[in-house]
Amino acid sequence: MARMVDITPKRYVLRVAKARGRIRLRRETIKLIKERRVEKGDVITVTKIVAMNAVKRTSELLPFCHQIEITHVDVDVRLGDDYVEVEVTVKSVARTGVEMESLVGVSMALLNVWDMVKKYEKDETGNYPWTRISDIIVVEKVKFE
């Protein structure tokens, strides 16, 4: 049997969740992102927007997640020598946690990075031997009673 959990008896409280993940890229691709020379546009700005939209649409993607009012989303995009790291913090005053929202935000943000830079990541066969998404984790989950 599959069903949504009944959260009716739970109280509304402030909930915060932070998730993080990385996409490994070629150093040349990171340089293009830093120099804002990616053909599809500003990777960092678009990635932040994608993460925020994904957070707000989590319940549409995961059928057992409740529709909740998101009160704040913060997206941090950091560039390393050979990776992009995305961290998404989500806040809500709700009856259920927001860790899935933060995870969906990170996941979609990283997929967006891949989509925007895939042209530069392909090898001579059209494959992506260097590119990989990894280390998607919930860094923090807090409920303020």
mmCIF file of C-alpha atoms in Angstrom:
data_model
loop_
_atom_site.group_PDB
_atom_site.id
_atom_site.type_symbol
_atom_site.label_atom_id
_atom_site.label_comp_id
_atom_site.label_asym_id
_atom_site.label_seq_id
_atom_site.Cartn_x
_atom_site.Cartn_y
_atom_site.Cartn_z
ATOM 1 C CA MET A 1 0.000 0.000 0.000
ATOM 2 C CA ALA A 2 1.199 3.515 -0.767
ATOM 3 C CA ARG A 3 -0.194 6.533 1.041
ATOM 4 C CA MET A 4 0.522 10.033 2.224
ATOM 5 C CA VAL A 5 1.209 10.370 5.950
ATOM 6 C CA ASP A 6 -1.534 12.169 7.893
ATOM 7 C CA ILE A 7 0.026 15.261 9.485
ATOM 8 C CA THR A 8 -3.277 16.751 10.660
ATOM 9 C CA PRO A 9 -2.510 16.402 14.402
ATOM 10 C CA LYS A 10 0.925 18.031 14.109
ATOM 11 C CA ARG A 11 1.509 21.648 15.103
ATOM 12 C CA TYR A 12 2.761 24.384 12.806
ATOM 13 C CA VAL A 13 6.369 25.184 13.700
ATOM 14 C CA LEU A 14 9.342 26.774 11.977
ATOM 15 C CA ARG A 15 11.292 24.168 10.074
ATOM 16 C CA VAL A 16 14.631 24.610 8.336
ATOM 17 C CA ALA A 17 16.571 22.175 6.174
ATOM 18 C CA LYS A 18 19.856 22.573 4.351
ATOM 19 C CA ALA A 19 21.095 20.223 1.621
ATOM 20 C CA ARG A 20 24.268 20.246 -0.434
ATOM 21 C CA GLY A 21 25.674 18.503 -3.502
ATOM 22 C CA ARG A 22 28.358 18.747 -6.149
ATOM 23 C CA ILE A 23 28.863 18.290 -9.843
ATOM 24 C CA ARG A 24 32.392 17.526 -10.992
ATOM 25 C CA LEU A 25 33.378 19.268 -14.223
ATOM 26 C CA ARG A 26 36.459 19.778 -16.350
ATOM 27 C CA ARG A 27 38.660 22.660 -15.223
ATOM 28 C CA GLU A 28 38.140 24.294 -18.607
ATOM 29 C CA THR A 29 34.387 24.266 -18.016
ATOM 30 C CA ILE A 30 34.782 25.863 -14.572
ATOM 31 C CA LYS A 31 36.856 28.595 -16.210
ATOM 32 C CA LEU A 32 34.058 29.263 -18.724
ATOM 33 C CA ILE A 33 31.532 29.527 -15.880
ATOM 34 C CA LYS A 34 33.759 31.937 -13.937
ATOM 35 C CA GLU A 35 34.307 34.085 -17.022
ATOM 36 C CA ARG A 36 30.583 33.978 -17.890
ATOM 37 C CA ARG A 37 31.354 32.582 -21.327
ATOM 38 C CA VAL A 38 28.908 29.659 -21.304
ATOM 39 C CA GLU A 39 26.763 29.890 -24.431
ATOM 40 C CA LYS A 40 23.484 29.242 -22.562
ATOM 41 C CA GLY A 41 24.065 32.128 -20.146
ATOM 42 C CA ASP A 42 25.041 32.891 -16.566
ATOM 43 C CA VAL A 43 25.220 29.432 -14.984
ATOM 44 C CA ILE A 44 25.253 30.668 -11.400
ATOM 45 C CA THR A 45 22.223 32.953 -11.692
ATOM 46 C CA VAL A 46 20.147 30.446 -13.649
ATOM 47 C CA THR A 47 21.096 27.667 -11.220
ATOM 48 C CA LYS A 48 19.825 29.722 -8.282
ATOM 49 C CA ILE A 49 16.517 30.339 -10.029
ATOM 50 C CA VAL A 50 16.147 26.655 -10.941
ATOM 51 C CA ALA A 51 16.784 25.633 -7.320
ATOM 52 C CA MET A 52 14.145 28.052 -5.994
ATOM 53 C CA ASN A 53 11.552 26.874 -8.526
ATOM 54 C CA ALA A 54 12.313 23.229 -7.785
ATOM 55 C CA VAL A 55 11.867 23.755 -4.035
ATOM 56 C CA LYS A 56 8.421 25.207 -4.624
ATOM 57 C CA ARG A 57 7.399 22.306 -6.903
ATOM 58 C CA THR A 58 8.588 19.410 -4.752
ATOM 59 C CA SER A 59 5.090 18.117 -3.999
ATOM 60 C CA GLU A 60 4.382 17.919 -7.740
ATOM 61 C CA LEU A 61 7.430 15.709 -8.271
ATOM 62 C CA LEU A 62 7.225 13.495 -5.177
ATOM 63 C CA PRO A 63 3.643 12.322 -4.674
ATOM 64 C CA PHE A 64 3.871 11.731 -0.906
ATOM 65 C CA CYS A 65 5.302 15.160 -0.087
ATOM 66 C CA HIS A 66 2.739 17.593 1.274
ATOM 67 C CA GLN A 67 2.125 20.933 -0.367
ATOM 68 C CA ILE A 68 3.580 23.408 2.092
ATOM 69 C CA GLU A 69 4.098 27.132 2.136
ATOM 70 C CA ILE A 70 7.756 27.926 1.611
ATOM 71 C CA THR A 71 8.696 31.053 3.522
ATOM 72 C CA HIS A 72 12.323 31.338 2.387
ATOM 73 C CA VAL A 73 14.842 29.720 0.041
ATOM 74 C CA ASP A 74 18.540 30.545 0.044
ATOM 75 C CA VAL A 75 20.781 29.132 -2.675
ATOM 76 C CA ASP A 76 24.562 29.277 -2.479
ATOM 77 C CA VAL A 77 26.612 28.285 -5.531
ATOM 78 C CA ARG A 78 30.363 27.841 -5.039
ATOM 79 C CA LEU A 79 32.960 27.103 -7.693
ATOM 80 C CA GLY A 80 35.940 24.891 -6.934
ATOM 81 C CA ASP A 81 38.795 24.058 -9.271
ATOM 82 C CA ASP A 82 36.905 21.137 -10.791
ATOM 83 C CA TYR A 83 33.410 21.255 -9.318
ATOM 84 C CA VAL A 84 30.337 23.350 -8.661
ATOM 85 C CA GLU A 85 28.816 22.981 -5.204
ATOM 86 C CA VAL A 86 25.234 23.970 -4.519
ATOM 87 C CA GLU A 87 23.732 24.437 -1.065
ATOM 88 C CA VAL A 88 20.011 25.066 -0.604
ATOM 89 C CA THR A 89 18.424 26.180 2.656
ATOM 90 C CA VAL A 90 14.636 26.037 2.917
ATOM 91 C CA LYS A 91 12.398 27.516 5.617
ATOM 92 C CA SER A 92 8.725 26.984 6.293
ATOM 93 C CA VAL A 93 6.224 27.304 9.091
ATOM 94 C CA ALA A 94 4.562 23.947 8.598
ATOM 95 C CA ARG A 95 3.448 20.639 10.047
ATOM 96 C CA THR A 96 6.105 18.668 8.199
ATOM 97 C CA GLY A 97 9.793 19.045 7.438
ATOM 98 C CA VAL A 98 11.405 20.610 4.400
ATOM 99 C CA GLU A 99 14.369 18.314 3.843
ATOM 100 C CA MET A 100 12.880 16.885 0.647
ATOM 101 C CA GLU A 101 12.398 20.415 -0.683
ATOM 102 C CA SER A 102 16.050 21.239 -0.030
ATOM 103 C CA LEU A 103 17.182 17.960 -1.647
ATOM 104 C CA VAL A 104 15.028 18.546 -4.721
ATOM 105 C CA GLY A 105 16.397 22.096 -4.975
ATOM 106 C CA VAL A 106 19.995 20.847 -4.903
ATOM 107 C CA SER A 107 19.308 17.997 -7.325
ATOM 108 C CA MET A 108 17.626 20.177 -9.921
ATOM 109 C CA ALA A 109 20.257 22.897 -9.534
ATOM 110 C CA LEU A 110 23.009 20.383 -10.285
ATOM 111 C CA LEU A 111 21.081 18.990 -13.247
ATOM 112 C CA ASN A 112 20.725 22.540 -14.528
ATOM 113 C CA VAL A 113 24.489 23.061 -14.327
ATOM 114 C CA TRP A 114 24.984 19.854 -16.322
ATOM 115 C CA ASP A 115 22.452 20.966 -18.929
ATOM 116 C CA MET A 116 24.025 24.386 -19.335
ATOM 117 C CA VAL A 117 27.606 23.100 -19.722
ATOM 118 C CA LYS A 118 27.130 19.706 -21.392
ATOM 119 C CA LYS A 119 28.474 21.071 -24.673
ATOM 120 C CA TYR A 120 31.860 21.616 -23.002
ATOM 121 C CA GLU A 121 31.903 18.336 -21.070
ATOM 122 C CA LYS A 122 31.471 15.904 -23.983
ATOM 123 C CA ASP A 123 34.406 13.839 -25.174
ATOM 124 C CA GLU A 124 35.036 12.936 -28.824
ATOM 125 C CA THR A 125 32.379 10.178 -28.645
ATOM 126 C CA GLY A 126 29.707 12.503 -27.235
ATOM 127 C CA ASN A 127 29.880 11.029 -23.732
ATOM 128 C CA TYR A 128 30.583 12.599 -20.345
ATOM 129 C CA PRO A 129 33.470 10.666 -18.774
ATOM 130 C CA TRP A 130 34.468 13.470 -16.368
ATOM 131 C CA THR A 131 31.062 14.812 -15.388
ATOM 132 C CA ARG A 132 29.315 13.439 -12.320
ATOM 133 C CA ILE A 133 26.855 14.559 -9.696
ATOM 134 C CA SER A 134 27.688 13.366 -6.195
ATOM 135 C CA ASP A 135 27.538 13.887 -2.465
ATOM 136 C CA ILE A 136 23.932 15.076 -2.249
ATOM 137 C CA ILE A 137 23.217 15.138 1.465
ATOM 138 C CA VAL A 138 21.032 16.782 4.077
ATOM 139 C CA VAL A 139 23.492 18.932 6.002
ATOM 140 C CA GLU A 140 21.036 20.114 8.629
ATOM 141 C CA LYS A 141 17.408 19.697 9.643
ATOM 142 C CA VAL A 142 15.982 21.789 12.463
ATOM 143 C CA LYS A 143 12.526 22.100 13.999
ATOM 144 C CA PHE A 144 11.923 25.071 16.293
ATOM 145 C CA GLU A 145 9.258 24.138 18.870
#
